[in-house]
Structures are given as structure tokens and as C-alpha cells.
Amino acid sequence: MICDLMDKLRHVFGQGLSNSFYPVPQEAIRVGSAFEGWSPHAEDVFYRVLVPLSPPPGHAFPLELDTAGMPQTNFCVSVELPCTCMREQLGQDMLCFLHQPKEELRRRQEPSLLHTLCTGCCLDVEKTAQWFCLFVRVTWLLLPESRHWRLTVQPSSKFQLSKDKESFTAQMVFGVQQGDSDIFVGSQPAGAGMPSTMWLETCAVSEAKFFMHICRQAPQDSWHCKSLQMLSCSLLGVGFSSYTLKTVVMHLLSAIPLTQWRRGDFQQQLVDILKFLHCSLQTKQLKHFVISNERFPLEISLPSDLQLAQPPNLFQHLAGNWDAHRRAVQEYIRLL
């Protein structure tokens, strides 16, 4: 229903804003634990979709790397106005932002993206999210679902759909694709003090594709998602996150034959996961699964620089923080 709703919104967008120069939403991609099959919140499932944004006509979205003292890989989505004079000569109904007089542009054409959702020359995360949420509110009444469902738009591009006693929550993450790869820069909430023009590199799409790859290869009674879900439900969220467990399981899925993940092997699966986690805690080393992983499926496309990069250590914060390491060990003991 979430993806169907996003398709309908995209259709209305194409009809109603075809003459404007806002980012163009593409088909939503299902990401996160709910779609991967191991959501730790069985009774309150949280659905997340990544909405790729393409530049409107007469615009380009080159990505500029910004690693100034930040632990994540961050990018600025620059907005450029390439010359489109050739389109004018071919009779296309669009003036060149670069070479037409400003007065002529103001009189005959909608403003460029630089004058709507940008801060400086960069696409602004907050402005983009606010604009799209406003668009959803206005468009909702045009959709047939509005007769039966109630839509509540929440902060951070979340929205809740409810009907009688039934309800579910979804979040839109906006992304700009890195080339033709399955890696995006996304609009996830940044840390305090980070500028609103900063987009964080995300492997969510490639990880979701990895789970689909495993589902196609694994036996029908594979319980790898059950193992991950059970352990994630047991976390108190103090020492480490469910993403830590997800990373451990992904490493093991690529190392242990998939025939050993059946329902009858469930107990051994839990033992293997906990052993791997224990070893990672002892060494304070847990490599990111996607980046620079030689075992990563070739069918999932990664940028060449990401294949050769040094994989981040998800336990780097434990190396210099004795108290954080102690809390993580206590969390592990609770899991045992």
C-alpha cells in the first residue's frame, strides 16, 4: 500500500508540476528492517522508503564530497544550470537559464531550483522535505485512499495512515543516486550542528538488495531473518543498535553456507551470531558490510571508489571510550 501510494503521488506530481523546476521523484525503493523481513517491532512496524530525486529539466545534480571532520561520508548536492540553448533551437518549450535575460525568464518561465529549495548553490535537505510534505498534504485529498484512510504528516518526513483501529507509519528518505550504482546520498536526519545542505551517504538500498539476493538463494525454510529479529527484539538500545546485529548477520550470511540457516539450525545460528559479536567486542572491530567487501554480490552495483575504500569500523567509538565499551559488553551479556 505504501509503494502504491507513492506511485500515485508521483503520477499527480508529474501532472500538476510538469511546468515547474522542482526535483523529480522516481519510483520509491523499499528499504529497512520492515521490508527486509526482520523488523524488531512486530506490533508497531515502521516502513521506510527511499525516494530517488532526479534533477528537473535544465538542471544537474553533481555530488561534492565533504568529509570535514565528520565520521560519516557526507555530500553536498550541488545544483547546476547547464546550457539548454540547443533545446530551444529544437523547439522544446524551455528557456536556457544560463543565457536568457533574467527579465525574460521571470516573465515566461517558473524559477529555477536555485531560487526555491536551495541554500546557496546546494539542494537543502530541510527545504526539500518541507516542500514534499506540503505537496503530500495538498495531493492527499485527490487520491481515492483519502475516503477511507486518515493521513497525518509528522516531522522528519514521516506520515501515519489510520483507519478505525488499524494504522501504520512510514517515512520517506529522499536520495540522490551516485552514478548508476545502488548507493545514494540521503536525507536522513543529520547530527546536531550539521548544515541542512549536508546529505549522508547511505547503503540502505544495496543492503535491501542483499537481503533479496539471500532470499532467492536460501532454502524456503531459512530462518536467518527470525534469528536477527529475535536478537534485535532483545536489545535495550544502550550498548549497540539493531544495525550492529544486522551487520553481524550479513557477514555470517556471506560466510556460512545458506543450507545451514534452516529452521532446524536455529539454535546454532544464534550461537554463531553471538560468537561473532563477542569476538568483535573483544577486538573492538566490526567492519561495515558493504564497503570494500570482496564477498558482496556482483549483481548489486557499487561505485568503484567504495569497492576500494577502507571499510569503516562500526565499533570505532568503543576503542577510546571505556564506558561505552562496558555498556556494550553488558548489553551482550543480557543477550546471552
Coordinates of C-alpha atoms in Angstrom, one line a residue:
M1 CA 0.0 0.0 0.0
I2 CA 2.9 2.4 0.8
C3 CA 4.5 1.8 -2.6
D4 CA 1.2 2.1 -4.4
L5 CA 0.5 5.4 -2.6
M6 CA 4.0 6.7 -3.6
D7 CA 3.3 5.8 -7.2
K8 CA 0.0 7.7 -7.2
L9 CA 1.7 10.7 -5.6
R10 CA 4.4 10.5 -8.3
H11 CA 1.7 10.4 -11.0
V12 CA -0.1 13.5 -9.6
F13 CA 3.3 15.3 -9.3
G14 CA 4.0 14.6 -13.0
Q15 CA 0.7 16.1 -14.0
G16 CA 0.5 19.1 -11.6
L17 CA 4.1 20.3 -11.5
S18 CA 5.2 19.5 -15.0
N19 CA 5.9 23.1 -15.8
S20 CA 7.9 23.8 -12.7
F21 CA 11.5 23.1 -11.8
Y22 CA 11.3 21.0 -8.6
P23 CA 13.2 17.8 -8.1
V24 CA 11.5 14.9 -9.9
P25 CA 10.6 11.9 -7.6
Q26 CA 11.3 8.5 -9.1
E27 CA 9.8 5.1 -8.1
A28 CA 10.1 4.6 -4.3
I29 CA 12.5 1.9 -3.2
R30 CA 11.6 -0.3 -0.1
V31 CA 14.4 -0.3 2.5
G32 CA 14.9 -1.1 6.2
S33 CA 14.0 -3.9 8.5
A34 CA 10.2 -4.0 7.8
F35 CA 10.8 -4.7 4.1
E36 CA 13.9 -6.9 4.7
G37 CA 11.8 -9.2 6.9
W38 CA 13.2 -8.8 10.4
S39 CA 11.6 -5.8 12.0
P40 CA 12.2 -5.9 15.7
H41 CA 8.9 -4.1 16.3
A42 CA 6.5 -6.8 15.3
E43 CA 3.4 -5.0 16.7
D44 CA 4.4 -1.5 15.5
V45 CA 6.1 -1.9 12.1
F46 CA 7.8 1.1 10.8
Y47 CA 8.1 1.3 7.0
R48 CA 10.8 3.2 5.2
V49 CA 11.0 4.1 1.5
L50 CA 13.8 5.8 -0.3
V51 CA 12.5 8.3 -2.9
P52 CA 15.2 8.9 -5.6
L53 CA 15.2 12.5 -6.8
S54 CA 16.3 13.4 -10.3
P55 CA 17.1 16.9 -11.4
P56 CA 14.4 18.8 -13.3
P57 CA 14.9 19.8 -16.9
G58 CA 17.7 22.4 -17.3
H59 CA 19.4 21.3 -14.1
A60 CA 22.1 18.9 -13.0
F61 CA 22.9 17.3 -9.6
P62 CA 26.7 16.8 -9.3
L63 CA 27.7 15.4 -5.9
E64 CA 30.5 17.1 -3.9
L65 CA 32.3 15.1 -1.2
D66 CA 32.5 16.8 2.2
T67 CA 34.5 15.0 4.9
A68 CA 35.4 17.9 7.1
G69 CA 35.8 16.2 10.5
M70 CA 32.7 14.1 10.1
P71 CA 32.5 10.4 11.0
Q72 CA 30.1 9.7 8.1
T73 CA 30.7 10.2 4.4
N74 CA 28.8 13.4 3.6
F75 CA 28.0 15.1 0.4
C76 CA 26.6 18.3 -0.9
V77 CA 24.1 18.0 -3.8
S78 CA 25.2 20.9 -6.0
V79 CA 22.6 22.3 -8.3
E80 CA 24.0 23.4 -11.7
L81 CA 22.3 25.0 -14.7
P82 CA 23.8 23.6 -17.8
C83 CA 23.3 25.3 -21.2
T84 CA 20.0 24.3 -22.8
C85 CA 20.1 26.6 -25.9
M86 CA 20.1 23.6 -28.2
R87 CA 16.8 22.5 -26.7
E88 CA 15.4 25.9 -27.6
Q89 CA 16.7 25.6 -31.1
L90 CA 15.0 22.2 -31.4
G91 CA 11.7 23.8 -30.4
Q92 CA 11.4 22.5 -26.9
D93 CA 9.4 24.7 -24.6
M94 CA 12.1 25.7 -22.2
L95 CA 14.3 28.8 -22.0
C96 CA 18.0 28.4 -21.1
F97 CA 18.6 29.6 -17.5
L98 CA 22.2 30.2 -18.3
H99 CA 21.9 32.5 -21.4
Q100 CA 18.4 34.0 -21.5
P101 CA 17.9 37.5 -20.0
K102 CA 16.6 37.4 -16.4
E103 CA 13.6 39.5 -17.2
E104 CA 12.6 37.2 -20.0
L105 CA 13.0 34.2 -17.7
R106 CA 10.9 35.8 -14.9
R107 CA 8.1 36.7 -17.4
R108 CA 7.9 33.4 -19.3
Q109 CA 9.2 30.6 -17.0
E110 CA 9.0 29.2 -13.5
P111 CA 12.0 30.0 -11.3
S112 CA 14.9 27.6 -11.2
L113 CA 15.6 25.2 -8.4
L114 CA 18.3 27.5 -7.1
H115 CA 15.6 30.0 -6.1
T116 CA 13.3 27.6 -4.4
L117 CA 14.8 24.6 -2.5
C118 CA 18.5 25.6 -2.4
T119 CA 20.7 27.3 0.2
G120 CA 23.4 28.9 -1.9
C121 CA 24.1 26.5 -4.8
C122 CA 23.2 23.3 -2.8
L123 CA 20.0 21.4 -2.5
D124 CA 18.7 21.9 1.0
V125 CA 17.6 18.8 2.9
E126 CA 15.1 20.6 5.2
K127 CA 13.5 22.7 2.4
T128 CA 13.1 19.7 0.2
A129 CA 11.4 17.7 3.0
Q130 CA 9.1 20.5 3.9
W131 CA 8.2 21.1 0.2
F132 CA 7.4 17.4 -0.4
C133 CA 5.4 17.1 2.8
L134 CA 3.3 20.1 1.8
F135 CA 2.8 18.5 -1.6
V136 CA 1.6 15.3 0.1
R137 CA -0.9 17.2 2.2
V138 CA -2.4 19.0 -0.8
T139 CA -2.4 15.9 -3.0
W140 CA -3.9 13.5 -0.5
L141 CA -7.4 14.8 -1.0
L142 CA -7.2 14.0 -4.7
L143 CA -6.5 10.3 -4.0
P144 CA -9.2 7.6 -3.5
E145 CA -7.5 6.4 -0.3
S146 CA -8.5 9.7 1.4
R147 CA -12.1 8.5 1.6
H148 CA -11.2 5.6 3.9
W149 CA -7.9 6.5 5.5
R150 CA -6.8 9.5 7.6
L151 CA -3.3 10.9 6.8
T152 CA -1.2 12.6 9.5
V153 CA 2.0 14.2 8.4
Q154 CA 4.7 14.1 11.1
P155 CA 8.2 15.6 11.4
S156 CA 11.2 14.1 9.6
S157 CA 9.1 13.3 6.5
K158 CA 7.0 10.7 8.4
F159 CA 3.3 10.1 7.8
Q160 CA 0.8 7.9 9.5
L161 CA -2.2 6.3 7.9
S162 CA -5.1 5.2 10.1
K163 CA -8.5 3.7 9.6
D164 CA -10.7 2.5 12.6
K165 CA -8.2 0.6 14.8
E166 CA -5.7 0.0 12.0
S167 CA -2.7 2.2 11.5
F168 CA 0.8 2.2 10.3
T169 CA 3.7 4.7 10.0
A170 CA 6.0 5.3 7.0
Q171 CA 9.0 7.5 6.4
M172 CA 10.2 9.0 3.2
V173 CA 14.0 9.3 2.8
F174 CA 14.9 11.4 -0.2
G175 CA 18.0 10.3 -2.1
V176 CA 20.2 11.3 -5.0
Q177 CA 21.9 8.3 -6.7
Q178 CA 25.7 8.1 -7.1
G179 CA 26.0 7.4 -10.8
D180 CA 24.3 4.2 -11.8
S181 CA 25.1 2.4 -8.5
D182 CA 22.9 1.2 -5.7
I183 CA 24.5 3.8 -3.3
F184 CA 22.7 7.0 -2.6
V185 CA 23.2 10.2 -0.6
G186 CA 20.1 10.5 1.6
S187 CA 18.2 13.0 3.7
Q188 CA 18.4 11.1 7.0
P189 CA 18.4 13.5 10.0
A190 CA 21.9 14.8 10.5
G191 CA 23.6 15.3 13.8
A192 CA 23.3 18.5 15.8
G193 CA 25.2 21.4 14.2
M194 CA 25.3 19.8 10.8
P195 CA 24.2 22.2 8.0
S196 CA 20.9 21.5 6.2
T197 CA 22.8 21.2 2.9
M198 CA 24.6 18.0 4.0
W199 CA 23.4 14.7 2.6
L200 CA 24.6 11.4 4.2
E201 CA 25.8 8.5 2.1
T202 CA 23.5 5.5 2.6
C203 CA 23.9 1.8 1.7
A204 CA 20.2 1.1 2.6
V205 CA 19.3 0.2 -1.0
S206 CA 22.3 -2.1 -1.5
E207 CA 21.6 -3.8 1.9
A208 CA 17.9 -4.3 1.0
K209 CA 19.0 -5.8 -2.3
F210 CA 21.4 -8.1 -0.4
F211 CA 18.5 -9.5 1.6
M212 CA 16.5 -10.0 -1.6
H213 CA 19.5 -11.8 -3.1
I214 CA 19.7 -14.1 0.0
C215 CA 16.0 -14.8 -0.1
R216 CA 16.4 -16.0 -3.7
Q217 CA 19.3 -18.3 -2.9
A218 CA 18.3 -19.6 0.6
P219 CA 16.2 -22.7 1.3
Q220 CA 12.5 -22.0 1.7
D221 CA 12.6 -22.6 5.4
S222 CA 15.5 -20.3 6.1
W223 CA 15.4 -18.7 9.5
H224 CA 18.1 -16.1 9.1
C225 CA 15.5 -13.2 9.5
K226 CA 14.0 -14.9 12.5
S227 CA 17.4 -15.1 14.2
L228 CA 18.0 -11.4 13.6
Q229 CA 14.5 -10.4 14.6
M230 CA 14.7 -12.3 17.9
L231 CA 18.0 -10.9 18.9
S232 CA 17.0 -7.3 17.9
C233 CA 13.8 -7.6 20.0
S234 CA 16.0 -8.4 23.0
L235 CA 18.2 -5.2 22.7
L236 CA 17.7 -2.5 25.2
G237 CA 19.4 0.0 22.9
V238 CA 22.1 1.1 25.3
G239 CA 25.3 -0.7 24.2
F240 CA 24.7 -1.2 20.5
S241 CA 22.0 -0.9 17.9
S242 CA 20.0 -3.4 15.9
Y243 CA 22.1 -2.3 12.9
T244 CA 25.1 -3.8 14.6
L245 CA 23.3 -7.2 14.8
K246 CA 22.2 -6.7 11.1
T247 CA 25.8 -6.2 10.1
V248 CA 26.9 -9.3 12.0
V249 CA 24.2 -11.4 10.4
M250 CA 25.1 -10.1 6.9
H251 CA 28.7 -11.0 7.4
L252 CA 27.7 -14.5 8.5
L253 CA 25.3 -15.0 5.6
S254 CA 28.1 -14.4 3.2
A255 CA 30.5 -16.8 5.1
I256 CA 28.3 -19.7 6.2
P257 CA 26.5 -21.9 3.5
L258 CA 22.8 -20.9 3.2
T259 CA 21.8 -24.6 3.7
Q260 CA 22.9 -24.1 7.4
W261 CA 20.3 -21.4 8.1
R262 CA 17.2 -23.7 8.1
R263 CA 14.7 -23.8 11.0
G264 CA 16.4 -26.9 12.5
D265 CA 19.7 -25.0 12.7
F266 CA 18.1 -22.1 14.6
Q267 CA 20.0 -22.6 17.9
Q268 CA 23.3 -22.9 16.1
Q269 CA 22.5 -19.7 14.2
L270 CA 22.1 -17.8 17.5
V271 CA 25.3 -19.3 18.8
D272 CA 27.2 -18.2 15.6
I273 CA 25.8 -14.7 15.8
L274 CA 26.7 -14.3 19.4
K275 CA 30.2 -15.7 18.9
F276 CA 30.9 -13.3 16.1
L277 CA 29.5 -10.4 18.2
H278 CA 31.7 -11.4 21.2
C279 CA 34.8 -11.5 19.0
S280 CA 34.0 -8.1 17.6
L281 CA 33.5 -6.6 21.0
Q282 CA 36.8 -8.1 22.2
T283 CA 38.8 -6.6 19.3
K284 CA 36.6 -3.5 19.1
Q285 CA 36.4 -4.2 15.4
L286 CA 33.3 -4.6 13.3
K287 CA 33.7 -3.8 9.6
H288 CA 31.0 -2.2 7.6
F289 CA 29.4 -5.0 5.5
V290 CA 29.0 -3.2 2.1
I291 CA 32.1 -1.1 1.7
S292 CA 35.2 -2.9 0.3
N293 CA 33.7 -6.4 0.8
E294 CA 35.0 -8.9 -1.7
R295 CA 32.1 -11.2 -1.0
F296 CA 29.4 -8.7 -1.8
P297 CA 27.2 -9.9 -4.7
L298 CA 28.4 -8.6 -8.0
E299 CA 24.8 -8.1 -9.2
I300 CA 24.5 -5.2 -6.7
S301 CA 26.2 -2.2 -8.2
L302 CA 28.7 -0.2 -6.1
P303 CA 30.8 2.9 -7.1
S304 CA 34.4 1.9 -7.8
D305 CA 35.8 4.2 -5.0
L306 CA 33.5 2.4 -2.5
Q307 CA 34.8 -1.0 -3.5
L308 CA 38.4 0.1 -2.8
A309 CA 37.8 2.3 0.3
Q310 CA 38.8 1.4 3.8
P311 CA 35.7 -0.2 5.4
P312 CA 34.5 1.9 8.4
N313 CA 34.8 0.2 11.8
L314 CA 31.3 0.3 13.4
F315 CA 32.9 -0.2 16.8
Q316 CA 35.4 2.6 16.5
H317 CA 33.6 4.6 19.2
L318 CA 34.4 1.7 21.6
A319 CA 38.1 1.9 21.1
G320 CA 38.7 5.1 23.0
N321 CA 35.7 5.1 25.3
W322 CA 35.9 2.6 28.2
D323 CA 32.4 3.5 29.5
A324 CA 30.8 2.9 26.1
H325 CA 32.6 -0.5 25.8
R326 CA 31.4 -1.5 29.2
R327 CA 27.8 -0.8 28.3
A328 CA 28.2 -2.7 25.1
V329 CA 29.5 -5.7 27.0
Q330 CA 26.6 -5.5 29.5
E331 CA 24.2 -5.5 26.5
Y332 CA 25.9 -8.6 25.2
I333 CA 25.6 -10.4 28.5
R334 CA 21.9 -9.6 28.5
L335 CA 21.6 -11.2 25.1
L336 CA 23.3 -14.3 26.3

